[in-house]
Coordinates of C-alpha atoms in Angstrom, one line a residue:
X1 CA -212.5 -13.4 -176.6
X2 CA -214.8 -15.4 -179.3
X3 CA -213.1 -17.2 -182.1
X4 CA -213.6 -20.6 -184.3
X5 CA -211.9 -23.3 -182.8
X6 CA -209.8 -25.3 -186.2
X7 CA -209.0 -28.4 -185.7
X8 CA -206.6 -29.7 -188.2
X9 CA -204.2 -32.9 -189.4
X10 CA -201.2 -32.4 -191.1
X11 CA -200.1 -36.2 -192.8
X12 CA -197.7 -37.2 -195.3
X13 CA -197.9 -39.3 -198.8
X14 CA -196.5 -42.2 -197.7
X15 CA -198.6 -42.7 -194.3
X16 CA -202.1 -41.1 -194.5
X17 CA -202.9 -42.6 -191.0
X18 CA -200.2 -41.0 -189.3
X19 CA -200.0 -37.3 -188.7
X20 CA -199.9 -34.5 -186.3
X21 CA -203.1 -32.7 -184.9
X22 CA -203.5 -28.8 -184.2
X23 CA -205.9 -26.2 -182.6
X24 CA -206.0 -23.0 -183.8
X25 CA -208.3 -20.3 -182.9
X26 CA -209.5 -17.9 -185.6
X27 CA -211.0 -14.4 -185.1
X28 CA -213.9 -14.2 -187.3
X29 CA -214.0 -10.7 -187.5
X30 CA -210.8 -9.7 -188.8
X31 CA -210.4 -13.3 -190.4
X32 CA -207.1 -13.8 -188.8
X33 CA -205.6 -16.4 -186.3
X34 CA -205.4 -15.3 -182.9
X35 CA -202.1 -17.0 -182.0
X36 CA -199.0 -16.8 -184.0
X37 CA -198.7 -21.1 -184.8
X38 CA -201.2 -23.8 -184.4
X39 CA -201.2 -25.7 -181.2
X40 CA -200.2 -29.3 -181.1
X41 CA -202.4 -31.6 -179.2
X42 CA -202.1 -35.5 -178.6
X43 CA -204.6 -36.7 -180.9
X44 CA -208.0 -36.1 -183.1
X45 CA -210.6 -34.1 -181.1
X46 CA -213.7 -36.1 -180.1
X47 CA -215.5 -33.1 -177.9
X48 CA -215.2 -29.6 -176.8
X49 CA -216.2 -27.6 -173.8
X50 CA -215.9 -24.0 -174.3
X51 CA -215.3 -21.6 -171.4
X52 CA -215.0 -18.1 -171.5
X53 CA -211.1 -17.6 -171.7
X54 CA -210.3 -21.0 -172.2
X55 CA -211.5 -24.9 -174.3
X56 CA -211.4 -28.1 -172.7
X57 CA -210.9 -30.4 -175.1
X58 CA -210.8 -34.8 -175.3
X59 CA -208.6 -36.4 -178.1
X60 CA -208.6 -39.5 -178.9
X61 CA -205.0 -39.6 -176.7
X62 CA -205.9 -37.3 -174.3
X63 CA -207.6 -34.3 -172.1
X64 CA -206.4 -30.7 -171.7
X65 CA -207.4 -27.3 -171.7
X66 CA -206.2 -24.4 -174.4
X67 CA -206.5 -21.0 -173.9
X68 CA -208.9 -18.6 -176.4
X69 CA -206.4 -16.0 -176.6
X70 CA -202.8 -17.3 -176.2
X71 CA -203.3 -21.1 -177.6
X72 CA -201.0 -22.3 -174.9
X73 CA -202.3 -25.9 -173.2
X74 CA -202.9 -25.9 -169.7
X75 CA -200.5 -28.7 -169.3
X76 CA -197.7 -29.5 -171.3
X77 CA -198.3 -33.0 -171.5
X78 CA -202.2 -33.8 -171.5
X79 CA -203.7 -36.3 -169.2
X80 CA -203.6 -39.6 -171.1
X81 CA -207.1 -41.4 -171.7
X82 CA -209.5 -42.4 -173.8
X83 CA -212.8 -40.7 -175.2
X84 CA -214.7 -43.5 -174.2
X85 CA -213.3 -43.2 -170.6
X86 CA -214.5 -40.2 -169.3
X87 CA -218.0 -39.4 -167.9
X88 CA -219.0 -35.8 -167.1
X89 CA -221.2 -35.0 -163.8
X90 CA -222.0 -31.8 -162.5
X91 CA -219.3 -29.6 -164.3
X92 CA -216.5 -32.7 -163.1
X93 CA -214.9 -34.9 -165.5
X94 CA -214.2 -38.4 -164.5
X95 CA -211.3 -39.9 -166.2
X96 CA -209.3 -43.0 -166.7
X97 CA -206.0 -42.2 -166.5
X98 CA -203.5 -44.7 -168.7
X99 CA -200.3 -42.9 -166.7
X100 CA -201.6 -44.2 -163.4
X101 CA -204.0 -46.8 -164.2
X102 CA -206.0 -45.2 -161.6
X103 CA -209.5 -42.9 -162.0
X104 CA -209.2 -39.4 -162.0
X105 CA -211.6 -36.2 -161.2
X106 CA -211.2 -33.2 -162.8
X107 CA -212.9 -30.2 -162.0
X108 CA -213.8 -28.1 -165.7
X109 CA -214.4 -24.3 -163.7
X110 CA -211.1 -24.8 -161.5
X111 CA -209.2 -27.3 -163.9
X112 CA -208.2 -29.3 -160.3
X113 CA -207.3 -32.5 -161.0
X114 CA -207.6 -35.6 -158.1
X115 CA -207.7 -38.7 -156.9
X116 CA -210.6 -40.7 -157.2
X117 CA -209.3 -44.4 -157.3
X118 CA -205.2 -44.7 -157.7
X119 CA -205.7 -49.0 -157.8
X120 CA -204.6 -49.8 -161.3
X121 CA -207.4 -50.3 -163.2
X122 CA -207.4 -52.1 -167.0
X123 CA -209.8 -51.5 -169.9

């Protein structure tokens, strides 16, 4: 189940701020990827959480989990927010969510996602 969690940007010559951002898990026994493609996220990764089958991960677009051995996101579409809205507090993340407007909890062991505040809220 252990790998190296690569992050990477693909860009082009005539835009070097624009680009796509993948995960991709290597095996650092057999030096090998683990999936068959890199993952897209929405993105460039400000923090990690690492579980035992899966990472939670914040972009600078958005949350979402990936799993260690498939590389397949948790949802297809992660929750849109900010790295600099979201708190963690006894294994919850709290979350702003630009979607809604409205503050979210998310629980990192069951990856339940609720309700905390659904009045639109600006930042």
């Amino acid at each position: 189940q252990n790998g190296i969690l690569l992050a990477t940007r693909l860009t082009n010559n005539y835009n070097p701020n624009s680009g796509e951002h993948f995960l991709s898990i290597l095996d650092p026994i057999t030096g090998s990827m683990k999936t068959k493609r890199p993952t897209k996220i929405e993105g460039e990764i400000a923090g990690i959480v690492e579980f035992q089958n899966d990472v939670f991960y914040v972009s600078e677009d958005a949350v979402n989990f990936i799993n260690k051995s498939t590389g397949q996101l948790h949802w297809k579409k992660g929750i849109r927010t900010n790295p600099e809205l979201t708190a963690e507090k006894d294994g919850k993340i709290y979350l702003h969510d630009k979607r809604s407007g409205g503050l979210k909890v998310l629980d990192l062991q069951s990856k339940s996602l609720s309700d905390l505040n659904t009045n639109q809220l600006n930042f």
